[in-house]
Coordinates of N, CA and C in Angstrom, one line a residue:
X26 N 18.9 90.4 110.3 CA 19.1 89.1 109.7 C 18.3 88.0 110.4
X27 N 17.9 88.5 111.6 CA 16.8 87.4 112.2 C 15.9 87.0 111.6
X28 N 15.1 88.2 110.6 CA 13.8 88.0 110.2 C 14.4 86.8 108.7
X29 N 15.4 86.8 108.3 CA 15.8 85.1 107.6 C 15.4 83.9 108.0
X30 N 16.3 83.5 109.3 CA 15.5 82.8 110.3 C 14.1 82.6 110.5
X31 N 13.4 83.4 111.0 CA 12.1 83.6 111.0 C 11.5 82.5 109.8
X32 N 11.9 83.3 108.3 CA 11.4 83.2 107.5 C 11.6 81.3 106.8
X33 N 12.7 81.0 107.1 CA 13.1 79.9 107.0 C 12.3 79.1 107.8
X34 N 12.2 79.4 109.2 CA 10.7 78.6 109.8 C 10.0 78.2 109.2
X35 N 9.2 79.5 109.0 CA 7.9 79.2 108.5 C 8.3 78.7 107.2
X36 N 8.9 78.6 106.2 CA 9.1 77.3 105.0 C 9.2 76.4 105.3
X37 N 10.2 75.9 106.7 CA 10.5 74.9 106.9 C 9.1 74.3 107.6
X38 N 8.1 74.9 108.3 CA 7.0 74.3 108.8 C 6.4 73.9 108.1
X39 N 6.0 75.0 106.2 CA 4.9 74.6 105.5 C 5.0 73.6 104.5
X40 N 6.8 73.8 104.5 CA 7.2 72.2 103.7 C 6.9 70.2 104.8
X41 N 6.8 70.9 106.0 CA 6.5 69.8 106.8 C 4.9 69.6 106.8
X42 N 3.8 70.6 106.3 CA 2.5 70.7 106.3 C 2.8 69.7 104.8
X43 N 3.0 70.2 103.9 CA 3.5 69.6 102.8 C 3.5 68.2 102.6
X44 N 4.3 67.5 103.5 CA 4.7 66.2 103.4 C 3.7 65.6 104.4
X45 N 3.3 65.7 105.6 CA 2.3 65.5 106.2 C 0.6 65.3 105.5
X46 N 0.4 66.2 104.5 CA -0.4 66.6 103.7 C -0.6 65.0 102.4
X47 N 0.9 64.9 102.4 CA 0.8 64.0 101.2 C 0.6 62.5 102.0
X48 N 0.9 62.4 102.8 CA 0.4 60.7 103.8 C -0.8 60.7 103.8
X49 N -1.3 61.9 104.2 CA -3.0 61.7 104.8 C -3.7 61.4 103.4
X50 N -3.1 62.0 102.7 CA -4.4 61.9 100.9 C -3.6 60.5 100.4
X51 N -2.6 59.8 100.9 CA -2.5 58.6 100.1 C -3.2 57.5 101.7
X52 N -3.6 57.9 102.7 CA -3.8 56.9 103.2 C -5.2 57.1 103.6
X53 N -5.8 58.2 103.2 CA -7.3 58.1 103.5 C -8.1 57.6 103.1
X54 N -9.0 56.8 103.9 CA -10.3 55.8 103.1 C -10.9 56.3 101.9
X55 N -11.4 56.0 101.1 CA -12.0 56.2 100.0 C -13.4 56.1 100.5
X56 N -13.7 55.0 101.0 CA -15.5 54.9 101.3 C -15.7 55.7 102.9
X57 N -14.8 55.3 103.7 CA -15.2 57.1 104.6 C -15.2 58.5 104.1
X58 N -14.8 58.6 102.8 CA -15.0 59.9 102.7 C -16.3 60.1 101.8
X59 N -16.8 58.9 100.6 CA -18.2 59.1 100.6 C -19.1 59.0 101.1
X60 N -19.1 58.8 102.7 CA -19.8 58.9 103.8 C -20.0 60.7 104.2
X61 N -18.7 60.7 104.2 CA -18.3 62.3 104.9 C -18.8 63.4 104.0
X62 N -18.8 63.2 102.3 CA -19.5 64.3 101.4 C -21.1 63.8 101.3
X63 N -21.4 62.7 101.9 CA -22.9 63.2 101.7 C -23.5 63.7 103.4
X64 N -22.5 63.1 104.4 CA -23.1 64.0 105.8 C -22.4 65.2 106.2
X65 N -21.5 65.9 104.9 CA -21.0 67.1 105.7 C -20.7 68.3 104.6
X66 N -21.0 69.1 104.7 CA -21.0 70.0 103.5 C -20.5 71.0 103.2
X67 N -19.2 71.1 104.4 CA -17.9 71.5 104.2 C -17.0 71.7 102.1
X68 N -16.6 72.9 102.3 CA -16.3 72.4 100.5 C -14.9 71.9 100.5
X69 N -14.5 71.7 101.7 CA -13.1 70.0 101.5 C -13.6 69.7 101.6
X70 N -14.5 69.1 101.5 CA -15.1 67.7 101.8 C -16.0 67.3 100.7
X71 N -16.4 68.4 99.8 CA -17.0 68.0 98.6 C -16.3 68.0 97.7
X72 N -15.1 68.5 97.4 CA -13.7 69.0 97.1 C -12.8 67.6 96.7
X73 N -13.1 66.5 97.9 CA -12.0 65.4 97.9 C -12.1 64.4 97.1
X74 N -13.4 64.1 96.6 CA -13.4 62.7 96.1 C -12.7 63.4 94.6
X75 N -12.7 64.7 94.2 CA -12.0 64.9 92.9 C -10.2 64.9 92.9
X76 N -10.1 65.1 93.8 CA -8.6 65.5 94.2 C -8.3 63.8 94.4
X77 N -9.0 62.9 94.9 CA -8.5 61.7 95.4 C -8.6 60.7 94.1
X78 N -9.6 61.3 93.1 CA -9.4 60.5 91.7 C -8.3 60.9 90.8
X79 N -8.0 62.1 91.1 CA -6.4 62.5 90.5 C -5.5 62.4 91.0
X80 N -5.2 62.0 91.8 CA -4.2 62.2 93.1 C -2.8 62.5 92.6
X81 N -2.3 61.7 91.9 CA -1.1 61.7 91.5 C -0.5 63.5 90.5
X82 N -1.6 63.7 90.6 CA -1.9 65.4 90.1 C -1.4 66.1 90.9
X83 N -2.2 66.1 92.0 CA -2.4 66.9 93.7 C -1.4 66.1 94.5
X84 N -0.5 65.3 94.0 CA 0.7 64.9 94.5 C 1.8 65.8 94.2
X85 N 2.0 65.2 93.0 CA 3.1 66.2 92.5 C 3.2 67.7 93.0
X86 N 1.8 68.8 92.7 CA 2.1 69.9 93.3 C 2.5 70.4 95.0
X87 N 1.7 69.1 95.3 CA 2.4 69.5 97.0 C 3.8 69.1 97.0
X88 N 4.6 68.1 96.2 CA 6.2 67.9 96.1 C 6.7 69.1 95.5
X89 N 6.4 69.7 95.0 CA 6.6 71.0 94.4 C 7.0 71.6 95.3
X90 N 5.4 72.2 96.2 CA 5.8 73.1 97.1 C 6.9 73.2 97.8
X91 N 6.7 71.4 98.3 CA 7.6 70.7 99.5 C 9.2 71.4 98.9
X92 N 9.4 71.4 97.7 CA 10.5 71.4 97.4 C 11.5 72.7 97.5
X93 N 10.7 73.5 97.0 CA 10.6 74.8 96.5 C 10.8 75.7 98.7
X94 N 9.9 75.1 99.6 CA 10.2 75.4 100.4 C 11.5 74.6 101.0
X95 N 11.3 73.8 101.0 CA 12.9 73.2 101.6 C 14.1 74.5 101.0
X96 N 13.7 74.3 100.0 CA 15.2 74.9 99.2 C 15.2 76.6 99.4
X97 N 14.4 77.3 99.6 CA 13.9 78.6 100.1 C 14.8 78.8 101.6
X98 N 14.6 77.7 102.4 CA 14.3 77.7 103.7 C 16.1 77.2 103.9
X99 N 16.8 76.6 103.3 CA 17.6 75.8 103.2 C 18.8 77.7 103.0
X100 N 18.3 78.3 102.1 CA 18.7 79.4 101.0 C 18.9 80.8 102.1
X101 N 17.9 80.6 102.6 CA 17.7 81.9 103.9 C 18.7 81.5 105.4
X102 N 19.1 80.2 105.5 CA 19.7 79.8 107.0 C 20.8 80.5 106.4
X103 N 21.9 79.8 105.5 CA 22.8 80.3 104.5 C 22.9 81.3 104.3
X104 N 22.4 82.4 103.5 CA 22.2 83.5 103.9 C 22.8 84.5 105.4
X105 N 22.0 83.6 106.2 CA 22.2 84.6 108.2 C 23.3 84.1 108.3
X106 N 23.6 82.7 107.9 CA 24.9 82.6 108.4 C 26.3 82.9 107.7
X107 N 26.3 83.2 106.5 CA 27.4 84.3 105.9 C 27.2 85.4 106.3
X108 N 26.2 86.1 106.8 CA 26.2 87.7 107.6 C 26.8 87.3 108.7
X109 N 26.3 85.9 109.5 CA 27.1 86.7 111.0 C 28.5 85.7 111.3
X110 N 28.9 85.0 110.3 CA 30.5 84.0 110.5 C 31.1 84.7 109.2
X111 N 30.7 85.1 108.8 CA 31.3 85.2 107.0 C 31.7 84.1 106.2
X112 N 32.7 84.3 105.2 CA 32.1 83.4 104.0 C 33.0 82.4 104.5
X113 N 33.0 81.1 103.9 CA 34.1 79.8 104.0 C 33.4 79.0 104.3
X114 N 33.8 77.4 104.2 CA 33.7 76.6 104.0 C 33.1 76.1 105.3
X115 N 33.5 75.9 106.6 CA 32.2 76.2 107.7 C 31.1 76.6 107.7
X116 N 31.1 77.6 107.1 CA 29.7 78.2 107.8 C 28.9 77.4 106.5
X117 N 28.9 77.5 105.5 CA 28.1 76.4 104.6 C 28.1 74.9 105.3
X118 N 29.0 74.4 105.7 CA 28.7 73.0 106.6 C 28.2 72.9 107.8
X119 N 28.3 74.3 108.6 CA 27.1 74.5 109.1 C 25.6 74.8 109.0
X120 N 25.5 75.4 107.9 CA 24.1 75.6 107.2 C 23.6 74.0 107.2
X121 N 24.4 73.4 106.2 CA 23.9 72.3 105.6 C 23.5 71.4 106.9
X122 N 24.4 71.1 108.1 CA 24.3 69.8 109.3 C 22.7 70.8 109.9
X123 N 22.7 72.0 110.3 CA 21.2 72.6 110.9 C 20.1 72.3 110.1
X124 N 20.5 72.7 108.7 CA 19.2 72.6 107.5 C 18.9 71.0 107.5
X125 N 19.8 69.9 107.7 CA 19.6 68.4 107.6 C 18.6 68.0 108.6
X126 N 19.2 68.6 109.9 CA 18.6 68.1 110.9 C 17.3 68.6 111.4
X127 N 17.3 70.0 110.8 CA 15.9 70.9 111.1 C 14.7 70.2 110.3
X128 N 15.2 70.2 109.0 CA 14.1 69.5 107.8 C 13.7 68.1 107.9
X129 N 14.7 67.5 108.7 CA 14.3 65.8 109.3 C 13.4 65.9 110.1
X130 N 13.5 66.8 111.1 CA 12.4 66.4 112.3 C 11.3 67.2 111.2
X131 N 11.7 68.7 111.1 CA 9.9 69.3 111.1 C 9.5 69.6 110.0
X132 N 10.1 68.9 108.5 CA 9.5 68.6 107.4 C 9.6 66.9 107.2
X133 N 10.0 66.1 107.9 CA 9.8 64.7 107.6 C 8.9 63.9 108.5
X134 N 9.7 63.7 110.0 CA 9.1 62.7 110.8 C 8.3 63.3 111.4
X135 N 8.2 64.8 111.9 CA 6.7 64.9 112.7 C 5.8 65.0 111.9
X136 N 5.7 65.5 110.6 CA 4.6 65.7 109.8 C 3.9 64.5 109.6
X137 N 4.9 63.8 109.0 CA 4.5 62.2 108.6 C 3.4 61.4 109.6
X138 N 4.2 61.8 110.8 CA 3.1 61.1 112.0 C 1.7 62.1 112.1
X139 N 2.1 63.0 111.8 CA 0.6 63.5 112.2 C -0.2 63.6 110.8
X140 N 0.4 63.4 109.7 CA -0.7 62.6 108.9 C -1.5 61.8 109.3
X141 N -0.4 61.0 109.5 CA -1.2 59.1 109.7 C -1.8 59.5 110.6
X142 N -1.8 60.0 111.6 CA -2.6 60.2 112.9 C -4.3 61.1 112.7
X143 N -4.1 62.1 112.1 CA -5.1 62.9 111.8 C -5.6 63.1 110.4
X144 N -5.5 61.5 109.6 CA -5.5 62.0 108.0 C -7.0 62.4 107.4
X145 N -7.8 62.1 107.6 CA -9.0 62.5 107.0 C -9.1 64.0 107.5
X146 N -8.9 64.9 108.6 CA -8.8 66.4 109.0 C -8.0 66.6 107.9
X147 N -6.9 66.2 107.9 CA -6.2 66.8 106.8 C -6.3 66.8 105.6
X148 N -6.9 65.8 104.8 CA -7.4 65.5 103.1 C -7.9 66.4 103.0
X149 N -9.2 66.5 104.2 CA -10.5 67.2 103.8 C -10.0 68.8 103.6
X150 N -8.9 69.4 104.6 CA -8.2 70.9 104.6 C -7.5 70.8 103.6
X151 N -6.3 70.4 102.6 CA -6.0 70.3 102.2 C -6.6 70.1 100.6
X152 N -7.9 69.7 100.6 CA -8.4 69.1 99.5 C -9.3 70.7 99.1
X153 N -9.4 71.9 99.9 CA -10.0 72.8 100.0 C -9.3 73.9 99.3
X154 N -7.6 73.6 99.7 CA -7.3 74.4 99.1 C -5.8 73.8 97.6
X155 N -6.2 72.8 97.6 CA -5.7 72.3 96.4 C -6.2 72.5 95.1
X156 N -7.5 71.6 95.2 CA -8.5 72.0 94.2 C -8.2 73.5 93.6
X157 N -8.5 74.6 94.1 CA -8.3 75.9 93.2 C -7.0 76.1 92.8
X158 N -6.0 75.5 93.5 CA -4.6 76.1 93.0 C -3.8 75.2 91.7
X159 N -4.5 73.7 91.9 CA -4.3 73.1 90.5 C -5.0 73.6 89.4
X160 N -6.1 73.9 89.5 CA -7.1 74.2 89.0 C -6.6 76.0 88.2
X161 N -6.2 76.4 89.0 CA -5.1 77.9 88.7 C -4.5 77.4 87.6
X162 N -3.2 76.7 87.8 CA -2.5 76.3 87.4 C -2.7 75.5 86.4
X163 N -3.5 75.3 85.9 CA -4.1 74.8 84.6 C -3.7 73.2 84.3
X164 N -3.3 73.5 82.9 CA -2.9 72.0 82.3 C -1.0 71.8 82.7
X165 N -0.9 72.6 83.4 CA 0.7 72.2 83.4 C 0.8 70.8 84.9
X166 N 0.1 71.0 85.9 CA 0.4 69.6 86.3 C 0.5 68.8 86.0
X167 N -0.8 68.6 85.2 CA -1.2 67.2 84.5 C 0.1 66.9 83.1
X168 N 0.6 67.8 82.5 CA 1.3 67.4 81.2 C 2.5 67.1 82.4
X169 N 2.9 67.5 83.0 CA 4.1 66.9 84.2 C 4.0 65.8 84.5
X170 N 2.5 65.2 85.1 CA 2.7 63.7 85.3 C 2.2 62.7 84.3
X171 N 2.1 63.1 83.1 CA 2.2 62.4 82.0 C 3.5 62.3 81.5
X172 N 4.7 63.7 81.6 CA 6.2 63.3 81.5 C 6.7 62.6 82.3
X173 N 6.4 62.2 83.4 CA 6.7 61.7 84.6 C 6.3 60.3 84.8
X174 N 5.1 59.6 83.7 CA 4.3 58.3 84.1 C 3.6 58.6 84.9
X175 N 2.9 59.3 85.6 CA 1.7 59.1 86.3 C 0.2 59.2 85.1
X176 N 0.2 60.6 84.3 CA -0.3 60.4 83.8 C -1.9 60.6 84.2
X177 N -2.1 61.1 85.5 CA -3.2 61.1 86.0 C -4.2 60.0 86.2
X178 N -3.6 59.0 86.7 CA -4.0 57.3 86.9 C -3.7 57.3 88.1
X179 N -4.4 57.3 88.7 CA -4.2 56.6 90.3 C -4.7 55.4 90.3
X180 N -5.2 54.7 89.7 CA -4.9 52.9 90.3 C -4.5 52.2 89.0
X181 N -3.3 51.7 89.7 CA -2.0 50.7 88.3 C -3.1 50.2 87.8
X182 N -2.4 49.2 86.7 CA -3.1 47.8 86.2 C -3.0 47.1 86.9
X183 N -3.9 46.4 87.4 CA -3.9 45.1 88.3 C -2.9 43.9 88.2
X184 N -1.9 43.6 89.1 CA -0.9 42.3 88.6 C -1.8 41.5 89.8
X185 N -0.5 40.5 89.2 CA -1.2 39.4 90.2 C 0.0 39.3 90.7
X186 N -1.1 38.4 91.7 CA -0.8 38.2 93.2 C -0.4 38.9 94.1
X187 N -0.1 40.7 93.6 CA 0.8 41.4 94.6 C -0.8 41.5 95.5
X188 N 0.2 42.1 96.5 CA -0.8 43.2 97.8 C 0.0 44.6 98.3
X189 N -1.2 45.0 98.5 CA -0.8 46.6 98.9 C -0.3 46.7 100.3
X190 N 0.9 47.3 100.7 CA 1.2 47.9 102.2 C 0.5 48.7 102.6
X191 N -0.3 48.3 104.1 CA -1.1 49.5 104.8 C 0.0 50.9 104.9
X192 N 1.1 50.0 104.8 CA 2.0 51.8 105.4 C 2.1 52.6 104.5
X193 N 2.3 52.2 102.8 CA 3.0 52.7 102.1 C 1.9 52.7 100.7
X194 N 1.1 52.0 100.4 CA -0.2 51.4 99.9 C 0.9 51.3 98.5
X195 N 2.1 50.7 98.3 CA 2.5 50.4 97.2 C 2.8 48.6 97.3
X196 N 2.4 48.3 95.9 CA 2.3 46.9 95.8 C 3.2 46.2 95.8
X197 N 3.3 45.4 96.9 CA 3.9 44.6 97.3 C 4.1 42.6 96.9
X198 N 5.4 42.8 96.1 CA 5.2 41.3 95.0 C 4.8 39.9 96.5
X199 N 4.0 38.9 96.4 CA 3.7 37.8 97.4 C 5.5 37.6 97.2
X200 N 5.6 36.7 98.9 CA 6.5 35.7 99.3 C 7.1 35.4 98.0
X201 N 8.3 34.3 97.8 CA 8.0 33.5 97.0 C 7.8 31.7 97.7
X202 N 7.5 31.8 98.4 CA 7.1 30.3 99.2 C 6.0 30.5 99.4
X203 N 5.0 31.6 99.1 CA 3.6 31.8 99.2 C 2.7 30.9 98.3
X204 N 1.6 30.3 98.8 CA 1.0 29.3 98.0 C 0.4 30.4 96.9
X205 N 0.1 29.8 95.7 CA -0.7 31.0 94.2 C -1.8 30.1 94.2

């Protein structure tokens, strides 16, 4: 029953690659990276400016992943631990306080940082192997983020006056004591 564990790891790592994956492609330059496909000829790297005009495409399916492994990973702890406590109401509240605390650090806040920290290595790896698996996957992402409002629009309609957060790059309404 180890090899559950095991297995739960590694979901729980590649759901943290997941979420890490999704900071770096919402916070990577746009004009560094048309720098980067004409001096580097890597195929992430020629790969990105398509994935970065759809984004909200190549969003969705890494939330997918993310999800699908959490809940995999979440499914397998559960599992080892009704083999070795048996069944009752503990050992699932056990599951659940390990699975909370496991998926916080190494599917939330380390990944997150090492987005932001390393985001253009990561677009460009991730944009390598997104491209073919959307692309697999046909018209079903896209009719997803059309039921969803995305719609395959990555930049809103322009309002006024907002600004965008460096942290979050979502628009942010002015003060209201802000001069217009």
């Amino acid at each position: 029953m180890a090899w559950l564990v095991a297995g739960a790891l590694v979901l729980a790592l590649l759901a943290g690659l997941c979420a890490g994956t999704e900071v770096a492609l919402i916070r990577v330059s746009r004009a560094g990276i048309r720098d980067l496909v004409h001096a580097d000829g890597r195929r992430g790297v020629q790969r990105l400016p398509a994935v970065l005009a759809d984004a909200p495409v190549y969003l969705s399916v890494l939330l997918l992943v993310q999800i699908c492994c959490e809940t995999a990973a979440t499914v397998l702890v559960t599992a080892s631990l009704l083999h070795w406590l048996g069944s009752g109401w503990r050992t699932f509240l056990i599951a659940f306080a390990v699975m909370a605390a496991v998926l916080f650090v190494v599917a939330g806040i380390a990944p997150r940082t090492l987005g932001r920290r390393h985001e253009a290595r990561l677009a460009i790896a991730a944009a390598g192997i997104l491209y073919p698996v959307v692309r697999m996957l046909g018209p079903l992402p896209r009719a997803v983020g059309r039921r969803s409002g995305g719609g395959g629009r990555t930049d809103p309609a322009p309002r006024a006056a907002s600004t965008s957060s460096p942290e979050t790059g979502w628009a942010v309404p002015p003060h209201p004591t802000a001069r217009r």
